[in-house]
């Protein structure tokens, strides 16, 4: 019938309703490389190269190296550091081994990559889940760490409210497995992120994650507790406390700083602001790195 709507027309109209924005990153990223470690696998890494002091950036849960640290790459490189950022297992372009996700394995991966590159000892920076991994690097692989900066993180997530959240990890893994695009789209709406050309890259990066590993990483965080051993680690620490953090309360960050005798720096940001407010976060991060470097030099 003349004028009738065909399936092709409907597909075209749907395309008009949801434009196909190219997933272009918001910043120029450092060169990417694959680092092969015998007996462990191949690891995706951002590496600015050069002769500067190496800084290894460890990202948080449901992020990747780029999602967590893209706002900091430039500032750290301009300060003279060799910036390294790894994607953890199941996250982004990270390793997909046929075993369950474990934070201790992520720490061992990070240490193995640093050794393979000959970039030891490095300054290790961990944000959120990456902070838990950084604590495990300091405990299990102290030879690779000159000092540690922890930010937006804690010694544990054992409080009742957080434990209730971790119990929902099975449902999260199921929904991400069955409908990943719709689940991430719903998450965007819940936190007030519009669906447009600026968030297309973010959405596409989240689609790289393993749903199973996301859920298991959440359970691992629920099991993590460094209180029995953190105070015994003999490395210089600094903390960058995100004082408006709604995900990791300020009091937990301060308890962490006290436990590891860290030099304390503060920035008035929420948990997800470190990229969008890099102008506030990066100067404080650089001061914390300077403080750790000074402590290393004094101990030498």
Short mmCIF file of N, CA, C and O in Angstrom, two decimals, residues 206-285:
data_model
loop_
_atom_site.label_atom_id
_atom_site.label_comp_id
_atom_site.label_asym_id
_atom_site.label_seq_id
_atom_site.Cartn_x
_atom_site.Cartn_y
_atom_site.Cartn_z
N UNK A 206 31.90 0.69 29.33
CA UNK A 206 31.26 -0.17 30.32
C UNK A 206 30.84 -1.50 29.71
O UNK A 206 30.82 -2.53 30.40
N UNK A 207 30.51 -1.48 28.43
CA UNK A 207 30.10 -2.72 27.76
C UNK A 207 31.25 -3.73 27.63
O UNK A 207 31.03 -4.89 27.33
N UNK A 208 32.47 -3.29 27.86
CA UNK A 208 33.62 -4.20 27.78
C UNK A 208 33.71 -5.12 29.00
O UNK A 208 34.40 -6.14 28.95
N UNK A 209 33.05 -4.78 30.09
CA UNK A 209 33.20 -5.53 31.33
C UNK A 209 32.60 -6.93 31.23
O UNK A 209 31.66 -7.18 30.46
N UNK A 210 33.12 -7.83 32.05
CA UNK A 210 32.54 -9.16 32.24
C UNK A 210 31.50 -9.08 33.35
O UNK A 210 31.82 -8.71 34.49
N UNK A 211 30.25 -9.44 33.03
CA UNK A 211 29.18 -9.37 34.03
C UNK A 211 29.49 -10.26 35.22
O UNK A 211 29.28 -9.88 36.39
N UNK A 212 30.00 -11.44 34.98
CA UNK A 212 30.33 -12.37 36.06
C UNK A 212 31.39 -11.79 36.98
O UNK A 212 31.29 -11.84 38.22
N UNK A 213 32.42 -11.22 36.38
CA UNK A 213 33.50 -10.64 37.19
C UNK A 213 33.05 -9.40 37.94
O UNK A 213 33.53 -9.14 39.05
N UNK A 214 32.14 -8.60 37.36
CA UNK A 214 31.61 -7.44 38.08
C UNK A 214 30.93 -7.89 39.37
O UNK A 214 31.15 -7.31 40.45
N UNK A 215 30.10 -8.91 39.27
CA UNK A 215 29.39 -9.40 40.45
C UNK A 215 30.37 -9.98 41.47
O UNK A 215 30.28 -9.72 42.67
N UNK A 216 31.31 -10.78 41.01
CA UNK A 216 32.26 -11.40 41.93
C UNK A 216 33.19 -10.37 42.56
O UNK A 216 33.59 -10.50 43.72
N UNK A 217 33.54 -9.31 41.81
CA UNK A 217 34.36 -8.24 42.39
C UNK A 217 33.62 -7.56 43.53
O UNK A 217 34.22 -7.19 44.56
N UNK A 218 32.31 -7.37 43.36
CA UNK A 218 31.52 -6.81 44.45
C UNK A 218 31.54 -7.70 45.68
O UNK A 218 31.70 -7.22 46.81
N UNK A 219 31.41 -8.99 45.48
CA UNK A 219 31.48 -9.91 46.62
C UNK A 219 32.86 -9.88 47.27
O UNK A 219 32.99 -9.95 48.50
N UNK A 220 33.90 -9.78 46.46
CA UNK A 220 35.26 -9.71 46.99
C UNK A 220 35.45 -8.48 47.87
O UNK A 220 36.09 -8.54 48.92
N UNK A 221 34.91 -7.36 47.44
CA UNK A 221 35.00 -6.15 48.26
C UNK A 221 34.28 -6.35 49.59
O UNK A 221 34.73 -5.86 50.63
N UNK A 222 33.17 -7.06 49.55
CA UNK A 222 32.45 -7.35 50.79
C UNK A 222 33.24 -8.24 51.74
O UNK A 222 33.03 -8.19 52.95
N UNK A 223 34.16 -9.03 51.20
CA UNK A 223 34.99 -9.91 52.03
C UNK A 223 36.31 -9.26 52.45
O UNK A 223 36.98 -9.73 53.38
N UNK A 224 36.71 -8.19 51.78
CA UNK A 224 38.03 -7.58 52.02
C UNK A 224 38.08 -6.93 53.40
O UNK A 224 37.16 -6.22 53.80
N UNK A 225 39.18 -7.12 54.10
CA UNK A 225 39.37 -6.50 55.41
C UNK A 225 40.86 -6.47 55.72
O UNK A 225 41.48 -7.49 56.01
N UNK A 226 41.46 -5.28 55.65
CA UNK A 226 42.89 -5.14 55.89
C UNK A 226 43.22 -4.72 57.32
O UNK A 226 44.38 -4.49 57.65
N UNK A 227 42.20 -4.61 58.16
CA UNK A 227 42.46 -4.15 59.54
C UNK A 227 43.46 -5.02 60.30
O UNK A 227 44.27 -4.46 61.06
N UNK A 228 43.46 -6.35 60.12
CA UNK A 228 44.42 -7.14 60.90
C UNK A 228 45.88 -6.94 60.51
O UNK A 228 46.77 -7.27 61.30
N UNK A 229 46.15 -6.40 59.30
CA UNK A 229 47.55 -6.40 58.85
C UNK A 229 48.05 -5.08 58.27
O UNK A 229 49.26 -4.92 58.09
N UNK A 230 47.20 -4.14 57.98
CA UNK A 230 47.66 -2.94 57.28
C UNK A 230 48.71 -2.17 58.07
O UNK A 230 49.69 -1.67 57.51
N UNK A 231 48.53 -2.08 59.38
CA UNK A 231 49.45 -1.30 60.19
C UNK A 231 50.86 -1.85 60.25
O UNK A 231 51.79 -1.15 60.66
N UNK A 232 51.05 -3.10 59.84
CA UNK A 232 52.38 -3.73 59.91
C UNK A 232 53.22 -3.47 58.66
O UNK A 232 54.39 -3.86 58.63
N UNK A 233 52.65 -2.84 57.64
CA UNK A 233 53.37 -2.65 56.38
C UNK A 233 54.34 -1.48 56.51
O UNK A 233 53.96 -0.37 56.91
N UNK A 234 55.59 -1.71 56.15
CA UNK A 234 56.64 -0.71 56.29
C UNK A 234 56.91 -0.02 54.96
O UNK A 234 57.96 -0.21 54.33
N UNK A 235 55.94 0.76 54.51
CA UNK A 235 56.08 1.57 53.31
C UNK A 235 55.46 2.94 53.59
O UNK A 235 54.53 3.04 54.40
N UNK A 236 55.94 3.99 52.93
CA UNK A 236 55.30 5.29 53.11
C UNK A 236 53.95 5.33 52.39
O UNK A 236 53.82 4.90 51.24
N UNK A 237 52.94 5.85 53.10
CA UNK A 237 51.59 5.98 52.56
C UNK A 237 51.16 7.43 52.58
O UNK A 237 51.56 8.21 53.45
N UNK A 238 50.31 7.77 51.64
CA UNK A 238 49.55 9.02 51.68
C UNK A 238 48.12 8.69 51.29
O UNK A 238 47.87 7.70 50.58
N UNK A 239 47.19 9.48 51.76
CA UNK A 239 45.78 9.31 51.39
C UNK A 239 45.24 10.62 50.84
O UNK A 239 45.56 11.69 51.35
N UNK A 240 44.43 10.50 49.80
CA UNK A 240 43.68 11.64 49.29
C UNK A 240 42.22 11.36 49.62
O UNK A 240 41.57 10.51 48.99
N UNK A 241 41.71 12.05 50.62
CA UNK A 241 40.36 11.80 51.11
C UNK A 241 39.36 12.64 50.32
O UNK A 241 39.50 13.86 50.23
N UNK A 242 38.39 11.97 49.72
CA UNK A 242 37.30 12.65 49.01
C UNK A 242 36.21 12.93 50.04
O UNK A 242 35.43 12.05 50.39
N UNK A 243 36.17 14.18 50.53
CA UNK A 243 35.41 14.49 51.75
C UNK A 243 33.90 14.53 51.53
O UNK A 243 33.14 14.52 52.50
N UNK A 244 33.44 14.57 50.28
CA UNK A 244 32.00 14.53 50.01
C UNK A 244 31.57 13.18 49.44
O UNK A 244 30.52 13.06 48.82
N UNK A 245 32.38 12.17 49.68
CA UNK A 245 32.18 10.85 49.07
C UNK A 245 30.92 10.19 49.63
O UNK A 245 30.78 10.01 50.83
N UNK A 246 30.02 9.81 48.72
CA UNK A 246 28.79 9.13 49.13
C UNK A 246 28.94 7.61 49.06
O UNK A 246 28.11 6.87 49.59
N UNK A 247 30.00 7.11 48.42
CA UNK A 247 30.21 5.67 48.28
C UNK A 247 31.12 5.13 49.38
O UNK A 247 30.89 4.02 49.89
N UNK A 248 32.18 5.86 49.71
CA UNK A 248 33.09 5.48 50.80
C UNK A 248 33.11 6.63 51.79
O UNK A 248 33.75 7.66 51.55
N UNK A 249 32.38 6.52 52.90
CA UNK A 249 32.25 7.64 53.84
C UNK A 249 33.60 8.18 54.31
O UNK A 249 34.58 7.43 54.45
N UNK A 250 33.62 9.45 54.58
CA UNK A 250 34.85 10.11 55.00
C UNK A 250 35.44 9.46 56.25
O UNK A 250 36.67 9.30 56.35
N UNK A 251 34.61 9.06 57.20
CA UNK A 251 35.14 8.49 58.44
C UNK A 251 35.91 7.20 58.18
O UNK A 251 36.90 6.90 58.86
N UNK A 252 35.48 6.42 57.17
CA UNK A 252 36.20 5.19 56.84
C UNK A 252 37.53 5.51 56.17
O UNK A 252 38.53 4.81 56.39
N UNK A 253 37.58 6.55 55.37
CA UNK A 253 38.83 6.95 54.75
C UNK A 253 39.82 7.45 55.79
O UNK A 253 41.02 7.18 55.70
N UNK A 254 39.32 8.16 56.79
CA UNK A 254 40.22 8.66 57.85
C UNK A 254 40.72 7.52 58.73
O UNK A 254 41.88 7.53 59.18
N UNK A 255 39.88 6.53 58.96
CA UNK A 255 40.33 5.36 59.73
C UNK A 255 41.44 4.62 58.98
O UNK A 255 42.41 4.14 59.59
N UNK A 256 41.31 4.54 57.67
CA UNK A 256 42.36 3.93 56.84
C UNK A 256 43.66 4.71 56.97
O UNK A 256 44.73 4.12 57.16
N UNK A 257 43.58 6.03 56.86
CA UNK A 257 44.78 6.86 56.94
C UNK A 257 45.48 6.68 58.28
O UNK A 257 46.71 6.60 58.36
N UNK A 258 44.71 6.60 59.35
CA UNK A 258 45.30 6.42 60.68
C UNK A 258 45.97 5.05 60.79
O UNK A 258 47.06 4.92 61.36
N UNK A 259 45.33 4.04 60.22
CA UNK A 259 45.86 2.68 60.33
C UNK A 259 47.20 2.51 59.64
O UNK A 259 48.07 1.78 60.13
N UNK A 260 47.38 3.18 58.50
CA UNK A 260 48.66 3.02 57.77
C UNK A 260 49.60 4.21 57.98
O UNK A 260 50.59 4.35 57.26
N UNK A 261 49.27 5.06 58.97
CA UNK A 261 50.11 6.21 59.33
C UNK A 261 50.40 7.09 58.10
O UNK A 261 51.52 7.52 57.86
N UNK A 262 49.36 7.33 57.33
CA UNK A 262 49.49 8.05 56.06
C UNK A 262 49.48 9.56 56.27
O UNK A 262 48.85 10.07 57.19
N UNK A 263 50.19 10.24 55.38
CA UNK A 263 50.03 11.68 55.28
C UNK A 263 48.68 11.95 54.61
O UNK A 263 48.34 11.30 53.62
N UNK A 264 47.92 12.88 55.15
CA UNK A 264 46.53 13.07 54.73
C UNK A 264 46.38 14.33 53.90
O UNK A 264 46.85 15.42 54.26
N UNK A 265 45.72 14.16 52.75
CA UNK A 265 45.35 15.26 51.88
C UNK A 265 43.85 15.16 51.61
O UNK A 265 43.29 14.07 51.62
N UNK A 266 43.21 16.29 51.41
CA UNK A 266 41.76 16.30 51.26
C UNK A 266 41.35 17.04 50.00
O UNK A 266 42.02 18.00 49.58
N UNK A 267 40.23 16.60 49.42
CA UNK A 267 39.66 17.29 48.29
C UNK A 267 38.14 17.17 48.40
O UNK A 267 37.61 16.09 48.66
N UNK A 268 37.40 18.28 48.25
CA UNK A 268 35.94 18.25 48.47
C UNK A 268 35.19 17.73 47.26
O UNK A 268 34.51 18.47 46.54
N UNK A 269 35.28 16.43 47.03
CA UNK A 269 34.66 15.80 45.87
C UNK A 269 33.84 14.59 46.28
O UNK A 269 34.10 13.96 47.30
N UNK A 270 32.85 14.27 45.43
CA UNK A 270 32.12 13.02 45.55
C UNK A 270 32.94 11.90 44.88
O UNK A 270 33.93 12.16 44.23
N UNK A 271 32.43 10.68 45.03
CA UNK A 271 33.21 9.53 44.59
C UNK A 271 33.48 9.54 43.08
O UNK A 271 34.56 9.14 42.64
N UNK A 272 32.52 9.96 42.29
CA UNK A 272 32.64 9.89 40.84
C UNK A 272 33.16 11.18 40.22
O UNK A 272 33.16 11.32 38.99
N UNK A 273 33.63 12.12 41.04
CA UNK A 273 34.00 13.45 40.53
C UNK A 273 35.44 13.57 40.08
O UNK A 273 35.84 14.63 39.59
N UNK A 274 36.26 12.55 40.25
CA UNK A 274 37.69 12.75 40.04
C UNK A 274 38.05 12.99 38.58
O UNK A 274 39.12 13.52 38.30
N UNK A 275 37.17 12.60 37.66
CA UNK A 275 37.40 12.91 36.25
C UNK A 275 36.76 14.24 35.89
O UNK A 275 37.40 15.12 35.30
N UNK A 276 35.49 14.41 36.26
CA UNK A 276 34.79 15.64 35.89
C UNK A 276 35.33 16.86 36.62
O UNK A 276 35.20 17.98 36.13
N UNK A 277 35.96 16.66 37.78
CA UNK A 277 36.58 17.77 38.52
C UNK A 277 38.07 17.52 38.69
O UNK A 277 38.64 17.71 39.76
N UNK A 278 38.69 17.10 37.59
CA UNK A 278 40.13 16.84 37.62
C UNK A 278 40.91 18.09 37.99
O UNK A 278 42.02 18.01 38.52
N UNK A 279 40.35 19.26 37.72
CA UNK A 279 41.03 20.51 38.08
C UNK A 279 41.22 20.64 39.58
O UNK A 279 42.19 21.27 40.05
N UNK A 280 40.33 20.02 40.36
CA UNK A 280 40.48 20.01 41.81
C UNK A 280 41.27 18.80 42.29
O UNK A 280 42.10 18.90 43.21
N UNK A 281 41.03 17.66 41.67
CA UNK A 281 41.62 16.41 42.17
C UNK A 281 43.11 16.30 41.85
O UNK A 281 43.91 15.92 42.71
N UNK A 282 43.49 16.60 40.62
CA UNK A 282 44.87 16.33 40.19
C UNK A 282 45.93 17.08 41.01
O UNK A 282 46.96 16.49 41.35
N UNK A 283 45.75 18.37 41.33
CA UNK A 283 46.77 19.03 42.14
C UNK A 283 46.98 18.37 43.50
O UNK A 283 48.12 18.29 43.99
N UNK A 284 45.89 17.87 44.10
CA UNK A 284 46.02 17.21 45.40
C UNK A 284 46.70 15.85 45.23
O UNK A 284 47.54 15.45 46.05
N UNK A 285 46.36 15.14 44.17
CA UNK A 285 47.03 13.88 43.89
C UNK A 285 48.53 14.09 43.71
O UNK A 285 49.34 13.32 44.24
#
